[in-house]
Amino acid sequence: MSRGGGKGPSLKDKLDGNELDLSLCDLNEVPVRELAALPKATVLDLSCNNLISLPSDFCSLMHLVKLDLSKNRLQQLPLDFGRLVNLQHLDLLNNRLVTLPVSFAQLKNLKWLDLKDNPLDPVLAKVAGDCLDEKQCKQAAVKVLQHMKAIQSEQDRQRQRKLQAEREMEKKREAEQRAKEAQERELRKREKAEEKERRRREYDAQKAAKQEVEKKTKKENVQTRKPASSSRPPQPPRHKHSWSRSVLRVLLVVLLCVLCTLATCKLTELQRQPLCVSVNTLYEDVLAALQNHKTLQNLLQQNSQQ
């Protein structure tokens, strides 16, 4: 074994029973592979070296029961340090540790712990207390394990709450997505119904327009086949109307002439002329006939009343 973590054939020679002393070897790193090849070395002393950190595969040395890492420059332990489940005795005196990994709570067999002379978090330092004798170091192991288990439980609860929150958020997103999809489906359905109704109205309008055109065309065809005068009420022939008016005019003229002649024959000196005498005689005969006709009507009326 050489300085700086170099390998050498003497590592096996350093094994004394189940104890392997690698203290004061000026190590910068831990020879994990060589240590893994020595499962009998359940007690490992790495104190008084220049170790700043432990490699992650160091936690594969699950055969370790007692481990001394005091008086190094360790700033942190591997996150899976709790894999060293057989560890019972742990010395971390005089390092640069501030916190411990949460997996530390898995060291269920740990019975002795020394964390003195580390810049520990105030809460952790208060929990660990002093390790001035065997009793205090054992109490430190118990209290630190309880503390780390509480932290682990709280982290587990937080993780569960976070997981639950994520699940609820996922459910909420899924519900929102389903609602959105349902809304989109409803919108598409409504648009489809509106489009169908629009097409139906257009169809009805086109059908009505077509029927109107057909009706108009049919009416025009009927009107074309019938005479133009058939649509108007019958009117009397113009020649008959004109003939009636002509006859009426002639009668009026004759009547006027008769009246004039009668007036001339009655009122002028011409009444003694033969023509006027005939006219006056005719006039008197007509009046007498009319009077006789009126008297006869009165008699007939009286007889009918009796």
Short mmCIF file of C-alpha atoms in Angstrom, two decimals:
data_model
loop_
_atom_site.label_atom_id
_atom_site.label_comp_id
_atom_site.label_asym_id
_atom_site.label_seq_id
_atom_site.Cartn_x
_atom_site.Cartn_y
_atom_site.Cartn_z
CA MET A 1 0.00 0.00 0.00
CA SER A 2 1.52 3.31 -1.12
CA ARG A 3 0.67 6.96 -0.46
CA GLY A 4 -2.02 8.74 -2.48
CA GLY A 5 -4.19 5.63 -2.54
CA GLY A 6 -1.76 3.57 -4.61
CA LYS A 7 -2.23 -0.18 -4.65
CA GLY A 8 0.33 -2.59 -3.24
CA PRO A 9 0.57 -6.24 -2.42
CA SER A 10 0.93 -5.43 1.33
CA LEU A 11 -2.83 -4.55 1.80
CA LYS A 12 -3.64 -8.14 2.61
CA ASP A 13 -0.69 -8.30 4.95
CA LYS A 14 -2.21 -5.43 6.95
CA LEU A 15 -5.20 -7.61 7.83
CA ASP A 16 -5.02 -8.71 11.43
CA GLY A 17 -7.84 -11.18 12.03
CA ASN A 18 -10.92 -9.18 11.11
CA GLU A 19 -9.24 -5.78 11.54
CA LEU A 20 -7.67 -3.78 8.72
CA ASP A 21 -5.68 -0.68 9.75
CA LEU A 22 -5.18 1.86 6.94
CA SER A 23 -4.76 4.88 9.21
CA LEU A 24 -1.92 7.36 8.70
CA CYS A 25 -1.40 6.18 5.12
CA ASP A 26 -1.88 9.61 3.58
CA LEU A 27 -4.78 8.25 1.51
CA ASN A 28 -6.65 10.55 -0.89
CA GLU A 29 -9.11 7.84 -1.93
CA VAL A 30 -10.35 4.55 -0.59
CA PRO A 31 -9.23 1.32 -2.36
CA VAL A 32 -12.77 -0.07 -2.56
CA ARG A 33 -11.99 -2.96 -4.91
CA GLU A 34 -9.23 -4.32 -2.66
CA LEU A 35 -11.39 -3.91 0.40
CA ALA A 36 -14.25 -5.73 -1.30
CA ALA A 37 -11.87 -8.63 -1.88
CA LEU A 38 -11.35 -8.85 1.89
CA PRO A 39 -14.82 -9.64 3.30
CA LYS A 40 -13.19 -10.81 6.51
CA ALA A 41 -12.12 -7.24 7.25
CA THR A 42 -15.21 -6.24 9.21
CA VAL A 43 -13.27 -3.63 11.19
CA LEU A 44 -11.76 -0.88 9.00
CA ASP A 45 -9.64 2.04 10.24
CA LEU A 46 -9.24 4.90 7.74
CA SER A 47 -8.50 7.63 10.28
CA CYS A 48 -5.89 10.34 9.87
CA ASN A 49 -5.84 10.43 6.09
CA ASN A 50 -6.66 13.06 3.44
CA LEU A 51 -10.07 11.75 2.41
CA ILE A 52 -12.39 14.50 1.12
CA SER A 53 -15.18 12.18 0.02
CA LEU A 54 -16.09 8.52 -0.23
CA PRO A 55 -16.85 6.93 -3.60
CA SER A 56 -20.41 5.71 -4.15
CA ASP A 57 -19.24 2.09 -4.42
CA PHE A 58 -17.87 2.34 -0.89
CA CYS A 59 -21.42 1.55 0.27
CA SER A 60 -21.06 -1.91 -1.30
CA LEU A 61 -18.79 -2.89 1.64
CA MET A 62 -21.76 -4.22 3.52
CA HIS A 63 -19.60 -6.58 5.59
CA LEU A 64 -18.24 -3.65 7.65
CA VAL A 65 -19.23 -3.69 11.30
CA LYS A 66 -16.87 -1.05 12.68
CA LEU A 67 -15.61 1.95 10.66
CA ASP A 68 -13.27 4.72 11.74
CA LEU A 69 -13.19 7.78 9.47
CA SER A 70 -12.05 10.27 12.08
CA LYS A 71 -9.60 13.07 11.38
CA ASN A 72 -10.14 13.31 7.64
CA ARG A 73 -11.60 16.14 5.56
CA LEU A 74 -14.93 14.54 4.65
CA GLN A 75 -17.53 17.14 3.64
CA GLN A 76 -20.35 14.67 3.03
CA LEU A 77 -21.17 10.98 3.04
CA PRO A 78 -22.58 9.07 0.02
CA LEU A 79 -26.35 9.35 -0.36
CA ASP A 80 -26.77 5.57 -0.04
CA PHE A 81 -24.57 5.32 3.04
CA GLY A 82 -27.47 3.53 4.71
CA ARG A 83 -26.67 0.39 2.69
CA LEU A 84 -24.01 -0.43 5.33
CA VAL A 85 -26.76 -2.09 7.37
CA ASN A 86 -24.33 -4.20 9.45
CA LEU A 87 -22.48 -1.17 10.74
CA GLN A 88 -22.52 -0.95 14.54
CA HIS A 89 -19.67 1.43 15.35
CA LEU A 90 -19.01 4.66 13.37
CA ASP A 91 -16.42 7.30 14.19
CA LEU A 92 -16.67 10.57 12.26
CA LEU A 93 -14.70 12.75 14.67
CA ASN A 94 -13.03 15.89 13.34
CA ASN A 95 -14.30 16.09 9.76
CA ARG A 96 -16.15 18.80 7.83
CA LEU A 97 -19.66 17.30 7.87
CA VAL A 98 -22.66 19.59 8.04
CA THR A 99 -25.46 17.10 7.50
CA LEU A 100 -25.96 13.36 7.15
CA PRO A 101 -27.70 11.59 4.25
CA VAL A 102 -31.31 10.60 4.90
CA SER A 103 -30.40 6.97 4.22
CA PHE A 104 -28.46 7.15 7.51
CA ALA A 105 -31.77 6.21 9.15
CA GLN A 106 -31.40 2.70 7.66
CA LEU A 107 -28.39 1.89 9.87
CA LYS A 108 -30.65 -0.05 12.22
CA ASN A 109 -27.72 -1.88 13.91
CA LEU A 110 -25.77 1.28 14.73
CA LYS A 111 -25.01 1.42 18.47
CA TRP A 112 -22.07 3.86 18.72
CA LEU A 113 -21.55 7.22 16.99
CA ASP A 114 -19.13 10.11 17.33
CA LEU A 115 -19.81 13.35 15.46
CA LYS A 116 -17.72 15.75 17.57
CA ASP A 117 -15.67 18.50 15.95
CA ASN A 118 -17.80 18.79 12.80
CA PRO A 119 -19.56 22.01 11.63
CA LEU A 120 -22.91 20.26 12.04
CA ASP A 121 -26.28 21.84 11.44
CA PRO A 122 -27.41 23.26 14.83
CA VAL A 123 -30.40 20.93 15.05
CA LEU A 124 -28.32 17.88 14.23
CA ALA A 125 -25.56 18.99 16.63
CA LYS A 126 -28.09 19.37 19.43
CA VAL A 127 -29.53 15.91 18.73
CA ALA A 128 -26.11 14.25 18.58
CA GLY A 129 -24.81 15.88 21.75
CA ASP A 130 -21.36 15.00 23.12
CA CYS A 131 -19.50 11.75 22.78
CA LEU A 132 -17.14 11.98 25.77
CA ASP A 133 -17.73 8.48 27.01
CA GLU A 134 -19.23 5.18 25.93
CA LYS A 135 -22.70 6.05 27.23
CA GLN A 136 -22.87 9.39 25.41
CA CYS A 137 -21.67 7.84 22.15
CA LYS A 138 -24.34 5.15 22.40
CA GLN A 139 -27.01 7.77 23.14
CA ALA A 140 -25.76 9.79 20.18
CA ALA A 141 -26.27 6.78 17.93
CA VAL A 142 -29.83 6.23 19.18
CA LYS A 143 -30.84 9.89 19.03
CA VAL A 144 -29.29 10.54 15.63
CA LEU A 145 -31.00 7.44 14.20
CA GLN A 146 -34.34 8.60 15.60
CA HIS A 147 -33.75 12.07 14.22
CA MET A 148 -32.83 10.77 10.78
CA LYS A 149 -35.82 8.41 10.80
CA ALA A 150 -38.07 11.39 11.59
CA ILE A 151 -36.51 13.31 8.71
CA GLN A 152 -36.93 10.31 6.45
CA SER A 153 -40.56 9.94 7.50
CA GLU A 154 -41.19 13.62 6.91
CA GLN A 155 -39.54 13.41 3.51
CA ASP A 156 -41.59 10.32 2.73
CA ARG A 157 -44.73 12.19 3.75
CA GLN A 158 -43.71 15.17 1.66
CA ARG A 159 -42.95 12.86 -1.20
CA GLN A 160 -46.32 11.19 -0.75
CA ARG A 161 -48.05 14.56 -0.54
CA LYS A 162 -46.18 15.70 -3.63
CA LEU A 163 -47.07 12.47 -5.38
CA GLN A 164 -50.69 12.82 -4.28
CA ALA A 165 -50.72 16.43 -5.42
CA GLU A 166 -49.25 15.38 -8.75
CA ARG A 167 -51.86 12.64 -9.06
CA GLU A 168 -54.65 15.07 -8.20
CA MET A 169 -53.20 17.58 -10.64
CA GLU A 170 -53.03 14.86 -13.26
CA LYS A 171 -56.62 13.88 -12.52
CA LYS A 172 -57.61 17.54 -12.72
CA ARG A 173 -55.81 17.91 -16.03
CA GLU A 174 -57.47 14.74 -17.31
CA ALA A 175 -60.87 15.99 -16.11
CA GLU A 176 -60.25 19.36 -17.76
CA GLN A 177 -59.11 17.59 -20.90
CA ARG A 178 -62.23 15.41 -20.88
CA ALA A 179 -64.40 18.48 -20.29
CA LYS A 180 -62.63 20.31 -23.09
CA GLU A 181 -63.05 17.35 -25.43
CA ALA A 182 -66.73 17.05 -24.45
CA GLN A 183 -67.17 20.77 -25.06
CA GLU A 184 -65.45 20.48 -28.44
CA ARG A 185 -67.64 17.50 -29.32
CA GLU A 186 -70.75 19.44 -28.29
CA LEU A 187 -69.57 22.44 -30.32
CA ARG A 188 -68.93 20.26 -33.36
CA LYS A 189 -72.33 18.62 -32.88
CA ARG A 190 -74.05 22.00 -32.64
CA GLU A 191 -72.18 23.31 -35.67
CA LYS A 192 -73.11 20.18 -37.59
CA ALA A 193 -76.77 20.59 -36.60
CA GLU A 194 -76.68 24.27 -37.60
CA GLU A 195 -75.05 23.39 -40.91
CA LYS A 196 -77.68 20.72 -41.52
CA GLU A 197 -80.47 23.15 -40.67
CA ARG A 198 -78.93 25.75 -42.99
CA ARG A 199 -78.75 23.24 -45.85
CA ARG A 200 -82.36 22.21 -45.16
CA ARG A 201 -83.51 25.85 -45.32
CA GLU A 202 -81.58 26.33 -48.54
CA TYR A 203 -83.14 23.17 -49.93
CA ASP A 204 -86.65 24.30 -48.93
CA ALA A 205 -86.01 27.77 -50.41
CA GLN A 206 -84.74 26.27 -53.66
CA LYS A 207 -87.69 23.89 -53.80
CA ALA A 208 -90.16 26.72 -53.16
CA ALA A 209 -88.47 28.88 -55.80
CA LYS A 210 -88.58 26.00 -58.26
CA GLN A 211 -92.26 25.41 -57.55
CA GLU A 212 -92.95 29.11 -57.96
CA VAL A 213 -91.16 29.15 -61.32
CA GLU A 214 -93.04 26.05 -62.44
CA LYS A 215 -96.34 27.58 -61.33
CA LYS A 216 -95.58 30.84 -63.12
CA THR A 217 -94.49 29.00 -66.25
CA LYS A 218 -97.65 26.89 -66.19
CA LYS A 219 -99.80 29.99 -65.76
CA GLU A 220 -98.04 31.72 -68.65
CA ASN A 221 -98.56 28.65 -70.82
CA VAL A 222 -102.28 28.58 -69.97
CA GLN A 223 -102.61 32.28 -70.74
CA THR A 224 -100.77 31.77 -74.02
CA ARG A 225 -103.21 29.04 -75.11
CA LYS A 226 -106.38 31.12 -74.30
CA PRO A 227 -107.51 34.22 -76.28
CA ALA A 228 -106.52 37.51 -74.80
CA SER A 229 -110.15 38.59 -74.45
CA SER A 230 -111.14 35.49 -72.48
CA SER A 231 -109.68 36.89 -69.35
CA ARG A 232 -111.84 40.00 -69.47
CA PRO A 233 -115.61 40.10 -68.74
CA PRO A 234 -117.83 40.10 -71.83
CA GLN A 235 -118.64 43.52 -73.14
CA PRO A 236 -121.52 44.47 -75.41
CA PRO A 237 -120.59 44.98 -79.02
CA ARG A 238 -119.68 48.51 -79.85
CA HIS A 239 -121.95 48.65 -82.87
CA LYS A 240 -125.02 47.78 -80.72
CA HIS A 241 -124.17 50.49 -78.20
CA SER A 242 -123.69 53.02 -80.98
CA TRP A 243 -127.03 52.01 -82.64
CA SER A 244 -128.93 52.45 -79.35
CA ARG A 245 -127.49 55.88 -78.88
CA SER A 246 -128.39 56.82 -82.44
CA VAL A 247 -132.00 55.66 -81.98
CA LEU A 248 -132.22 57.60 -78.73
CA ARG A 249 -130.99 60.73 -80.45
CA VAL A 250 -133.51 60.31 -83.27
CA LEU A 251 -136.36 59.87 -80.79
CA LEU A 252 -135.26 62.94 -78.86
CA VAL A 253 -135.10 64.94 -82.07
CA VAL A 254 -138.55 63.71 -83.15
CA LEU A 255 -139.96 64.48 -79.69
CA LEU A 256 -138.43 67.92 -79.78
CA CYS A 257 -139.89 68.52 -83.24
CA VAL A 258 -143.30 67.37 -82.10
CA LEU A 259 -143.21 69.63 -79.09
CA CYS A 260 -142.07 72.56 -81.17
CA THR A 261 -144.81 71.91 -83.74
CA LEU A 262 -147.42 71.55 -81.03
CA ALA A 263 -146.26 74.74 -79.31
CA THR A 264 -146.33 76.55 -82.67
CA CYS A 265 -149.79 75.30 -83.47
CA LYS A 266 -151.16 76.19 -80.04
CA LEU A 267 -149.55 79.51 -79.35
CA THR A 268 -149.09 81.19 -82.71
CA GLU A 269 -151.39 82.47 -85.43
CA LEU A 270 -150.70 79.35 -87.43
CA GLN A 271 -153.20 77.38 -85.35
CA ARG A 272 -155.88 77.91 -88.02
CA GLN A 273 -153.73 76.46 -90.70
CA PRO A 274 -154.77 72.98 -91.90
CA LEU A 275 -151.58 71.38 -90.64
CA CYS A 276 -151.91 72.91 -87.18
CA VAL A 277 -155.61 72.01 -87.09
CA SER A 278 -154.66 68.39 -87.70
CA VAL A 279 -151.94 68.55 -85.08
CA ASN A 280 -154.25 70.10 -82.51
CA THR A 281 -156.96 67.57 -83.25
CA LEU A 282 -154.47 64.74 -82.89
CA TYR A 283 -153.20 66.23 -79.62
CA GLU A 284 -156.73 66.50 -78.21
CA ASP A 285 -157.52 62.92 -79.28
CA VAL A 286 -154.39 61.66 -77.52
CA LEU A 287 -155.25 63.55 -74.36
CA ALA A 288 -158.78 62.17 -74.42
CA ALA A 289 -157.49 58.67 -74.92
CA LEU A 290 -155.10 59.10 -72.05
CA GLN A 291 -157.88 60.45 -69.83
CA ASN A 292 -160.18 57.58 -70.81
CA HIS A 293 -157.33 55.16 -70.12
CA LYS A 294 -156.79 56.75 -66.68
CA THR A 295 -160.55 56.65 -65.90
CA LEU A 296 -160.71 53.02 -66.93
CA GLN A 297 -157.78 52.20 -64.62
CA ASN A 298 -159.51 53.93 -61.71
CA LEU A 299 -162.73 51.95 -62.33
CA LEU A 300 -160.88 48.70 -62.54
CA GLN A 301 -159.04 49.51 -59.33
CA GLN A 302 -162.29 50.31 -57.51
CA ASN A 303 -163.93 47.10 -58.74
CA SER A 304 -161.00 45.05 -57.59
CA GLN A 305 -161.14 46.67 -54.15
CA GLN A 306 -164.92 45.86 -53.88
#
